[in-house]
Coordinates of C-alpha atoms in Angstrom, one line a residue:
Chain K
X26 CA -45.4 -31.0 -16.9
X27 CA -48.1 -31.1 -20.0
X28 CA -46.3 -32.0 -23.4
X29 CA -48.5 -31.6 -26.6
X30 CA -48.7 -34.1 -28.9
X31 CA -46.0 -32.9 -31.0
X32 CA -43.4 -31.8 -27.7
X33 CA -44.4 -35.6 -27.1
X34 CA -43.1 -37.4 -30.1
X35 CA -39.7 -34.6 -30.0
X36 CA -39.1 -36.2 -27.1
X37 CA -39.8 -39.9 -27.7
X38 CA -36.8 -39.3 -30.4
X39 CA -39.5 -39.2 -33.6
X40 CA -38.3 -36.6 -34.8
X41 CA -33.8 -38.3 -33.9
X42 CA -31.7 -37.5 -32.1
X43 CA -30.4 -34.0 -31.4
X44 CA -34.4 -32.7 -31.2
X45 CA -34.4 -35.5 -29.1
X46 CA -32.0 -34.0 -26.5
X47 CA -32.8 -30.5 -26.8
X48 CA -36.0 -31.7 -25.5
X49 CA -35.1 -33.6 -22.1
X50 CA -33.2 -30.5 -21.2
X51 CA -36.2 -28.7 -21.9
X52 CA -38.7 -30.7 -20.1
X53 CA -35.7 -30.8 -17.4
X54 CA -35.8 -27.4 -16.8
X55 CA -39.5 -26.9 -16.5
X56 CA -39.7 -30.1 -14.2
X57 CA -37.0 -27.9 -11.8
X58 CA -38.2 -24.0 -11.6
X59 CA -42.0 -25.2 -11.4
X60 CA -42.9 -25.3 -15.3
X61 CA -46.2 -26.7 -15.9
X62 CA -45.9 -26.2 -19.8
X63 CA -44.0 -25.2 -23.1
X64 CA -44.4 -21.9 -24.3
X65 CA -43.2 -21.9 -28.6
X66 CA -40.9 -18.6 -29.0
X67 CA -39.9 -16.6 -32.3
X68 CA -35.8 -16.6 -31.8
X69 CA -33.1 -17.5 -30.3
X70 CA -29.9 -16.1 -29.4
X71 CA -27.0 -18.8 -28.8
X72 CA -24.7 -18.2 -26.1
X73 CA -21.0 -20.3 -26.0
X74 CA -19.5 -19.3 -29.2
X75 CA -16.3 -19.1 -28.7
X76 CA -13.2 -21.4 -28.4
X77 CA -11.8 -19.2 -25.9
X78 CA -14.9 -20.6 -22.9
X79 CA -16.4 -23.5 -25.4
X80 CA -13.3 -25.8 -25.3
X81 CA -13.3 -29.4 -27.3
X82 CA -16.2 -30.6 -25.1
X83 CA -17.9 -27.5 -26.8
X84 CA -17.2 -28.4 -30.5
X85 CA -17.4 -32.3 -29.8
X86 CA -21.4 -31.8 -28.1
X87 CA -22.2 -28.8 -31.1
X88 CA -20.7 -31.5 -34.3
X89 CA -23.4 -34.9 -32.7
X90 CA -26.2 -32.3 -32.3
X91 CA -25.8 -30.5 -36.4
X92 CA -25.6 -34.9 -37.7
X93 CA -29.3 -34.2 -38.0
X94 CA -30.2 -31.0 -35.6
X95 CA -31.8 -27.9 -37.7
X96 CA -32.9 -24.5 -36.1
X97 CA -37.3 -24.6 -36.2
X98 CA -36.9 -20.4 -35.9
X99 CA -33.9 -17.3 -36.7
X100 CA -31.4 -18.1 -34.2
X101 CA -28.5 -15.7 -34.3
X102 CA -24.8 -16.9 -32.7
X103 CA -23.3 -14.5 -30.1
X104 CA -19.4 -13.3 -30.7
X105 CA -16.8 -15.4 -31.7
X106 CA -12.5 -15.2 -30.3
X107 CA -12.3 -14.4 -33.1
X108 CA -12.4 -12.3 -37.2
X109 CA -14.0 -15.1 -39.0
X110 CA -12.0 -13.9 -42.4
X111 CA -9.2 -11.7 -41.1
X112 CA -8.4 -14.0 -38.1
X113 CA -4.9 -13.8 -39.0
X114 CA -4.3 -10.0 -38.8
X115 CA -5.7 -10.4 -35.4
X116 CA -2.7 -12.0 -33.8
X117 CA -4.4 -15.3 -33.4
X118 CA -2.4 -18.4 -33.6
X119 CA -3.3 -20.7 -36.9
X120 CA -4.3 -24.1 -33.6
X121 CA -6.9 -21.8 -32.3
X122 CA -8.3 -20.2 -35.5
X123 CA -8.7 -23.4 -37.0
X124 CA -10.9 -25.3 -34.3
X125 CA -13.1 -21.8 -33.8
X126 CA -13.9 -22.4 -38.5
X127 CA -15.3 -25.8 -36.3
X128 CA -17.6 -23.9 -34.1
X129 CA -18.7 -21.9 -36.8
X130 CA -18.8 -24.9 -38.6
X131 CA -21.5 -26.4 -36.6
X132 CA -23.5 -23.7 -36.0
X133 CA -24.1 -23.1 -39.8
X134 CA -25.2 -27.0 -40.1
X135 CA -27.8 -26.3 -38.0
X136 CA -28.9 -23.6 -39.1
X137 CA -28.0 -20.4 -37.8
X138 CA -27.2 -17.2 -38.8
X139 CA -23.6 -16.4 -38.3
X140 CA -24.3 -13.2 -37.2
X141 CA -21.6 -13.4 -34.0
X142 CA -23.0 -10.4 -32.3
X143 CA -24.0 -9.5 -28.8
X144 CA -26.2 -7.4 -29.8
X145 CA -28.5 -8.7 -32.1
X146 CA -31.0 -6.8 -31.7
X147 CA -29.8 -4.4 -34.0
X148 CA -27.4 -6.7 -36.1
X149 CA -31.9 -7.7 -38.2
X150 CA -33.0 -10.6 -34.9
X151 CA -35.1 -7.0 -33.8
X152 CA -38.3 -9.3 -31.3
X153 CA -41.2 -7.5 -30.6
X154 CA -42.8 -6.5 -27.6
X155 CA -45.1 -9.8 -25.3
X156 CA -42.8 -11.9 -27.7
X157 CA -41.7 -15.5 -26.4
X158 CA -37.8 -15.5 -26.9
X159 CA -34.8 -17.6 -25.6
X160 CA -31.8 -15.8 -25.7
X161 CA -27.8 -16.1 -23.7
X162 CA -25.7 -13.4 -23.7
X163 CA -27.2 -10.7 -20.8
X164 CA -26.7 -8.5 -22.0
X165 CA -28.9 -8.1 -25.1
X166 CA -31.5 -10.7 -22.7
X167 CA -31.8 -7.4 -20.1
X168 CA -32.0 -5.2 -23.0
X169 CA -34.4 -7.8 -24.6
X170 CA -37.1 -8.3 -21.7
X171 CA -36.4 -4.1 -19.9
X172 CA -36.2 -2.1 -23.8
X173 CA -38.3 -4.0 -26.2
X174 CA -40.6 -5.7 -23.4
X175 CA -39.7 -9.2 -25.1
X176 CA -39.8 -12.3 -22.9
X177 CA -37.1 -14.5 -21.8
X178 CA -35.1 -15.9 -19.3
X179 CA -31.5 -15.9 -19.0
X180 CA -30.7 -18.6 -20.7
X181 CA -27.0 -21.0 -20.7
X182 CA -25.7 -21.8 -24.2
X183 CA -27.2 -25.6 -24.0
X184 CA -30.7 -24.6 -23.1
X185 CA -30.8 -21.1 -26.0
X186 CA -29.7 -24.4 -29.2
X187 CA -32.4 -26.4 -27.3
X188 CA -34.9 -23.7 -27.8
X189 CA -33.5 -23.4 -31.2
X190 CA -33.7 -26.8 -32.4
X191 CA -37.2 -27.5 -30.8
X192 CA -38.8 -23.9 -31.9
X193 CA -40.4 -23.8 -27.7
X194 CA -38.8 -22.5 -24.2
X195 CA -39.9 -23.7 -20.1
X196 CA -42.6 -21.7 -19.5
X197 CA -41.5 -20.1 -16.1
X198 CA -39.6 -16.7 -15.1
X199 CA -39.7 -13.8 -17.4
X200 CA -42.0 -15.3 -19.5
X201 CA -44.4 -14.7 -17.5
X202 CA -46.0 -11.0 -16.0
X203 CA -46.1 -12.1 -12.5
X204 CA -42.4 -12.3 -12.4
X205 CA -41.6 -8.7 -14.2
X206 CA -42.2 -6.4 -12.2
X207 CA -39.7 -4.7 -10.4
X208 CA -38.7 -5.0 -6.8
X209 CA -35.8 -1.9 -6.2
X210 CA -36.5 0.7 -5.8
X211 CA -33.1 3.0 -6.8
X212 CA -33.4 6.4 -6.8
X213 CA -31.7 8.5 -8.5
X214 CA -30.2 11.8 -7.1
X215 CA -27.3 12.2 -9.8
X216 CA -27.3 13.9 -13.6
X217 CA -25.8 11.7 -16.2
X218 CA -23.9 13.0 -18.0
X219 CA -22.5 10.7 -20.1
X220 CA -22.8 6.5 -21.8
X221 CA -20.7 6.2 -19.5
X222 CA -21.8 6.8 -16.3
X223 CA -25.2 5.1 -17.6
X224 CA -22.6 2.0 -17.4
X225 CA -21.4 2.9 -13.7
X226 CA -24.4 2.4 -12.9
X227 CA -25.7 -0.1 -13.7
X228 CA -22.6 -1.6 -12.3
X229 CA -23.3 -0.3 -9.0
X230 CA -26.9 -1.3 -8.6
X231 CA -25.9 -4.2 -10.3
X232 CA -24.4 -6.0 -7.3
X233 CA -27.0 -4.0 -4.9
X234 CA -29.6 -6.4 -6.0
X235 CA -28.4 -9.3 -7.7
X236 CA -30.9 -11.2 -9.9
X237 CA -33.2 -8.7 -8.8
X238 CA -35.3 -6.5 -11.8
X239 CA -34.2 -2.8 -10.1
X240 CA -37.1 0.8 -11.0
X241 CA -35.0 3.3 -11.8
X242 CA -36.7 6.8 -11.3
X243 CA -35.4 10.0 -11.3
X244 CA -34.2 10.0 -15.2
X245 CA -36.0 11.6 -17.7
X246 CA -34.5 10.8 -21.0
X247 CA -31.4 7.4 -22.1
X248 CA -30.9 6.9 -26.2
X249 CA -30.6 3.3 -27.0
X250 CA -26.8 3.8 -26.9
X251 CA -27.6 4.5 -22.9
X252 CA -29.1 2.0 -22.2
X253 CA -26.9 -1.0 -24.1
X254 CA -24.8 -0.1 -21.3
X255 CA -27.2 -0.3 -18.6
X256 CA -28.1 -3.9 -19.3
X257 CA -24.8 -4.9 -19.9
X258 CA -23.4 -3.5 -16.8
X259 CA -25.8 -4.1 -14.3
X260 CA -26.5 -7.6 -15.5
X261 CA -22.9 -8.6 -15.4
X262 CA -22.1 -7.8 -12.3
X263 CA -25.7 -8.7 -10.9
X264 CA -27.4 -10.9 -12.7
X265 CA -30.4 -9.1 -14.1
X266 CA -32.1 -10.0 -16.4
X267 CA -34.7 -6.9 -17.1
X268 CA -34.3 -3.7 -15.2
X269 CA -37.5 -1.1 -16.2
X270 CA -37.1 3.0 -16.3
X271 CA -39.5 4.9 -14.9
X272 CA -41.3 6.7 -17.5
X273 CA -39.2 5.7 -20.6
X274 CA -39.2 1.1 -20.1
X275 CA -42.4 0.2 -22.0
X276 CA -43.7 -2.1 -18.7
X277 CA -42.2 0.2 -16.0
X278 CA -45.7 0.0 -13.9
X279 CA -45.2 -3.3 -13.1
X280 CA -43.9 -3.2 -9.6
X281 CA -43.2 -5.5 -6.2
X282 CA -46.1 -4.2 -2.9
X283 CA -42.8 -4.1 -1.2
X284 CA -39.6 -2.3 -2.7
X285 CA -36.4 -2.4 -1.4
X286 CA -35.1 1.3 -1.8
X287 CA -31.0 2.3 -3.0
X288 CA -30.3 5.3 -2.9
X289 CA -27.7 5.7 -6.6
X290 CA -25.2 9.3 -5.1
X291 CA -23.4 11.7 -7.5
X292 CA -20.8 9.8 -4.8
X293 CA -21.4 6.5 -5.7
X294 CA -21.1 7.1 -8.8
X295 CA -17.9 8.5 -8.8
X296 CA -16.6 5.6 -6.0
X297 CA -18.1 3.3 -8.7
X298 CA -15.4 4.8 -11.9
X299 CA -12.8 4.6 -9.0
X300 CA -13.4 1.0 -8.5
X301 CA -13.7 0.4 -12.1
X302 CA -9.8 1.8 -12.7
X303 CA -6.6 0.0 -12.1
X304 CA -2.8 1.2 -12.3
X305 CA -1.0 1.0 -15.6
X306 CA -0.6 2.3 -18.9
X307 CA -3.1 1.2 -21.1
X308 CA -1.6 -1.0 -24.1
X309 CA -5.0 -2.0 -26.2
X310 CA -8.3 0.1 -26.7
X311 CA -10.9 -1.6 -26.9
X312 CA -14.7 0.0 -27.4
X313 CA -17.9 -1.5 -28.9
X314 CA -18.9 -4.1 -25.5
X315 CA -21.9 -5.0 -26.1
X316 CA -20.8 -3.8 -30.8
X317 CA -21.1 -0.1 -31.0
X318 CA -24.4 0.9 -32.9
X319 CA -24.0 3.0 -36.2
X320 CA -24.5 6.6 -33.6
X321 CA -21.4 5.3 -31.8
X322 CA -19.7 4.3 -34.8
X323 CA -19.8 8.0 -35.7
X324 CA -19.1 10.0 -32.9
X325 CA -15.9 7.4 -33.5
X326 CA -14.9 8.6 -37.4
X327 CA -15.4 12.2 -36.1
X328 CA -12.8 12.3 -33.1
X329 CA -10.2 9.9 -35.5
X330 CA -10.6 12.4 -38.1
X331 CA -7.3 13.2 -39.3
X332 CA -5.6 11.6 -36.9
X333 CA -3.4 8.5 -36.4
X334 CA -3.2 5.6 -33.3
X335 CA -0.5 4.7 -31.5
X336 CA -1.9 1.5 -29.9
X337 CA -4.4 -1.7 -30.8
X338 CA -7.7 0.1 -31.4
X339 CA -10.5 -2.5 -31.6
X340 CA -13.9 -1.2 -32.6
X341 CA -16.5 -3.9 -32.3
X342 CA -19.0 -3.8 -34.1
X343 CA -21.3 -6.4 -35.8
X344 CA -20.9 -7.2 -39.3
X345 CA -24.8 -5.3 -40.0
X346 CA -23.9 -1.7 -38.0
X347 CA -20.5 -2.2 -40.2
X348 CA -22.2 -2.5 -43.3
X349 CA -24.2 0.3 -42.4
X350 CA -21.2 1.8 -41.0
X351 CA -19.6 1.8 -44.7
X352 CA -21.4 3.8 -46.6
X353 CA -22.5 6.3 -44.3
X354 CA -18.1 6.7 -45.0
X355 CA -18.2 6.2 -41.2
X356 CA -15.5 3.2 -41.7
X357 CA -13.2 4.9 -44.3
X358 CA -12.1 7.1 -41.8
X359 CA -11.9 4.7 -38.5
X360 CA -9.6 2.7 -40.7
X361 CA -8.0 5.5 -41.8
X362 CA -6.0 6.1 -38.5
X363 CA -5.1 2.3 -37.9
X364 CA -7.6 1.4 -35.7
X365 CA -8.9 -1.9 -36.6
X366 CA -12.8 -2.5 -37.3
X367 CA -13.0 -6.4 -34.9
X368 CA -16.0 -7.8 -36.5
X369 CA -17.5 -11.2 -35.3
X370 CA -15.0 -10.9 -31.7
X371 CA -14.3 -8.4 -28.7
X372 CA -11.1 -7.6 -26.3
X373 CA -13.9 -10.2 -24.0
X374 CA -14.3 -13.4 -25.1
X375 CA -10.5 -12.9 -27.7
X376 CA -7.7 -14.2 -26.0
X377 CA -5.8 -10.7 -26.3
X378 CA -4.7 -12.3 -23.0
X379 CA -2.8 -14.5 -24.5
X380 CA -1.7 -11.6 -27.4
X381 CA 0.3 -10.4 -24.4
X382 CA -1.5 -7.4 -23.5
X383 CA -2.0 -6.4 -19.9
X384 CA -3.4 -2.7 -19.8
X385 CA -7.1 -2.4 -21.5
X386 CA -8.9 0.9 -21.6
X387 CA -12.3 0.7 -22.7
X388 CA -16.1 3.2 -21.8
X389 CA -17.2 -0.2 -21.1
X390 CA -18.0 -1.3 -17.6
X391 CA -18.8 -5.2 -18.4
X392 CA -15.7 -5.8 -20.3
X393 CA -14.3 -4.5 -17.2
X394 CA -15.8 -7.1 -14.8
X395 CA -15.0 -9.8 -17.5
X396 CA -11.5 -8.5 -18.2
X397 CA -10.0 -8.6 -14.4
X398 CA -11.1 -12.8 -14.5
X399 CA -9.3 -13.0 -17.2
X400 CA -6.1 -11.6 -15.3
X401 CA -5.9 -8.6 -17.0
X402 CA -6.1 -5.3 -15.4
X403 CA -8.7 -2.3 -17.2
X404 CA -9.0 1.6 -17.1
X405 CA -12.4 2.8 -18.2
X406 CA -13.3 5.7 -19.4
X407 CA -14.8 7.7 -22.0
X408 CA -16.2 7.2 -25.7
X409 CA -13.6 10.6 -26.6
X410 CA -10.8 9.5 -23.6
X411 CA -11.0 6.3 -25.6
X412 CA -10.7 7.6 -28.5
X413 CA -7.8 9.9 -26.9
X414 CA -6.1 7.4 -25.5
X415 CA -5.6 5.2 -28.0
X416 CA -4.2 8.8 -29.9
X417 CA -1.0 9.5 -28.0
X418 CA 1.7 9.5 -29.4
X419 CA 4.7 7.4 -27.6
Chain F
X12 CA -31.6 -47.5 3.8
X13 CA -33.8 -46.0 0.0
X14 CA -34.8 -42.8 -0.8
X15 CA -36.6 -41.8 -3.7
X16 CA -35.8 -38.3 -5.1
X17 CA -36.6 -37.4 -8.8
X18 CA -35.0 -38.3 -11.9
X19 CA -33.2 -35.8 -13.6
X20 CA -31.8 -38.0 -15.9
X21 CA -33.0 -41.4 -15.5
X22 CA -30.7 -44.6 -15.2
X23 CA -29.2 -47.5 -14.1
X24 CA -25.6 -46.9 -12.8
X25 CA -23.6 -48.7 -9.5
X26 CA -20.8 -47.4 -7.4
X27 CA -19.1 -46.1 -4.5
X28 CA -19.9 -42.7 -3.5
X29 CA -18.3 -39.5 -3.1
X30 CA -19.1 -37.8 -1.5
X31 CA -19.2 -33.3 -1.0
X32 CA -20.5 -31.1 0.9
X33 CA -19.8 -28.2 -0.9
X34 CA -21.0 -27.1 -4.3
X35 CA -18.9 -27.9 -7.1
X36 CA -17.8 -26.3 -10.3
X37 CA -17.0 -28.8 -13.0
X38 CA -15.7 -25.7 -15.3
X39 CA -12.0 -24.7 -13.6
X40 CA -12.8 -27.5 -11.0
X41 CA -12.9 -31.1 -12.5
X42 CA -9.8 -31.5 -15.6
X43 CA -12.0 -33.4 -18.3
X44 CA -9.3 -35.2 -19.4
X45 CA -9.1 -37.5 -16.2
X46 CA -12.2 -36.7 -13.8
X47 CA -9.6 -35.2 -11.4
X48 CA -11.3 -32.5 -8.9
X49 CA -9.0 -29.9 -9.6
X50 CA -10.7 -26.9 -8.0
X51 CA -8.2 -25.4 -4.7
X52 CA -9.4 -25.5 -1.5
X53 CA -12.1 -28.1 -2.5
X54 CA -13.1 -30.8 0.2
X55 CA -12.5 -33.6 -2.9
X56 CA -9.3 -31.7 -4.0
X57 CA -7.4 -34.4 -5.8
X58 CA -10.1 -37.7 -5.6
X59 CA -11.3 -38.5 -9.1
X60 CA -15.0 -38.8 -10.1
X61 CA -14.0 -41.6 -13.0
X62 CA -17.4 -44.5 -12.3
X63 CA -18.2 -42.7 -8.1
X64 CA -21.6 -41.2 -7.4
X65 CA -21.0 -38.0 -7.1
X66 CA -22.8 -36.8 -3.8
X67 CA -23.2 -32.7 -4.4
X68 CA -26.1 -30.7 -3.2
X69 CA -26.1 -28.2 -6.4
X70 CA -23.5 -27.0 -9.3
X71 CA -22.1 -23.8 -9.3
X72 CA -20.4 -20.9 -11.7
X73 CA -20.1 -20.7 -15.2
X74 CA -22.4 -22.9 -17.9
X75 CA -19.5 -24.8 -19.7
X76 CA -19.4 -26.8 -16.7
X77 CA -22.1 -29.0 -18.9
X78 CA -19.8 -29.4 -21.3
X79 CA -17.0 -29.9 -19.3
X80 CA -19.4 -32.8 -17.7
X81 CA -20.3 -34.6 -22.1
X82 CA -16.1 -34.3 -22.0
X83 CA -15.8 -36.5 -18.8
X84 CA -18.8 -39.0 -19.5
X85 CA -16.4 -38.7 -23.8
X86 CA -13.0 -39.5 -22.3
X87 CA -14.2 -42.2 -20.4
X88 CA -13.5 -40.7 -16.1
X89 CA -17.1 -38.8 -15.8
X90 CA -19.1 -40.0 -12.2
X91 CA -21.9 -42.8 -12.3
X92 CA -24.4 -41.7 -12.0
X93 CA -25.0 -38.3 -10.1
X94 CA -26.9 -37.2 -6.6
X95 CA -28.3 -33.6 -5.6
X96 CA -30.0 -32.2 -3.1
X97 CA -31.6 -29.5 -5.4
X98 CA -30.1 -30.4 -9.5
X99 CA -29.7 -26.5 -11.3
X100 CA -29.3 -25.3 -14.4
X101 CA -25.6 -26.8 -15.2
X102 CA -25.4 -29.2 -13.4
X103 CA -28.6 -31.1 -15.0
X104 CA -28.0 -29.8 -18.9
X105 CA -24.8 -31.9 -17.7
X106 CA -26.3 -35.0 -17.1
X107 CA -28.6 -35.3 -19.7
X108 CA -26.3 -34.4 -22.4
X109 CA -24.0 -36.8 -21.4
X110 CA -26.4 -39.1 -20.7
X111 CA -25.7 -39.3 -17.2
X112 CA -28.5 -40.7 -14.4
X113 CA -28.8 -37.4 -12.0
X114 CA -31.1 -37.5 -9.1
X115 CA -32.1 -34.7 -7.2
X116 CA -34.2 -33.9 -4.1
X117 CA -32.7 -36.6 -1.9
X118 CA -31.6 -35.7 1.8
X119 CA -28.4 -36.4 0.9
X120 CA -26.5 -35.4 4.9
X121 CA -28.3 -40.1 4.4
X122 CA -25.3 -41.0 2.1
X123 CA -21.6 -41.5 3.7
X124 CA -18.6 -40.7 1.9
X125 CA -17.8 -44.5 0.4
X126 CA -20.3 -46.9 0.8
X127 CA -22.1 -49.1 -1.4
X128 CA -24.9 -46.7 -3.6
X129 CA -27.0 -48.2 -6.0
X130 CA -29.4 -45.2 -8.7
X131 CA -31.8 -46.2 -10.3
X132 CA -34.7 -44.0 -11.8
X133 CA -35.9 -42.1 -9.2
X134 CA -34.6 -43.8 -5.8
X135 CA -30.8 -43.8 -4.1
X136 CA -30.6 -47.1 -2.8
X137 CA -27.1 -47.5 0.2

């Protein structure tokens, strides 16, 4: 692998221990994946923020790096395991909170913005077309590559952090145009009425194409919210880091010569939605996986107006979108119903299974996937039905 | 016998081989405090990686596995070296941050369990 003089200096430890470790990681990954040089990145999104996932091992490593490591490019963070300010009212234990705040403190010393959202592209970290970036958070990776046309591989926590501390990532995979071609053609033969239908379709297709690049054909329109749900679902049931939609996403003309064709029918949609439903009466309702947009908060506010929630209802979003919602007057309506904003976190990374909840209703296929891994039962339903479920009496 | 592969993280170490013919997950698969392999049904379940030259095809599972390797090293129960047939991101990152010598691209089928192995840079001698 060819390194510039500056990169050689970093590797030799002339810019400190953390930068050296970071460059060692990037060089090793570049060698493994056949990169012949580094490329400069304009932004980094770091996954591995919740103490629930990091554990003491991750915390120790971050604290060590924070001794002399500093972000060289704009660096934003994934959700944490709790609200950083209102954790006590969320039912989080003091022991967990202490560790989580230590993780955040290490990231702060490393120069990251304490944004704590899985939708950095709704909270000010907005890459442009063809920019190289290094993002963790699989749903944001799929969104950035596909909808924006920025270029990133699916980074893990340490490799994204290494890119932040050096401002670089090895040039391979989705940073190269030839790797961004569609590998599968998805013939959408059903109408998609609700954003949740996009999530179900993504869940079905992610399973089928694994880490391939699907090209969806036959979709006329897709809103930001629908593309966000689709990105998250594709990246959770499969390892999809990029997709195309004919006539909609910016690079949809990139195809492989031979693409495997997969139909998606009305029956597939119904079966996938059924597969995402367990039995049981929900004791916890949550929307905002990925974090809600302002449009989604407007819908939640409209549906909750004048009602009271009858069970725990979390509305997850970034602090930036919450601020916009405060201005628009949506937040006041949502909170007046007894629903809780879950900022900096979400139902997947907060330890809700330890808080005694058993059955979660959500409009997110991604959340269903990971909550089941955490031992919870799930009910997959539309945003409207989630609100109705939350406001049921008794 | 001496095999030459690729150094993922260079260094010298020697120890007794602990050989797995199946992929390994550190996250949920190895106890970070004791080094014991705890993955249910794994061929090495119950054995400890501490001080061993750990030989396996490649890593699997969560990327948090890299941090588990770091914790093993901090607790002084990490393997003294790792030999893979094809190293992937989790083990590569874990070896680098934990400073565990790691070599890949060698035919691990040639390394028999419990032989004494010397790792030096990209070479594996036993």
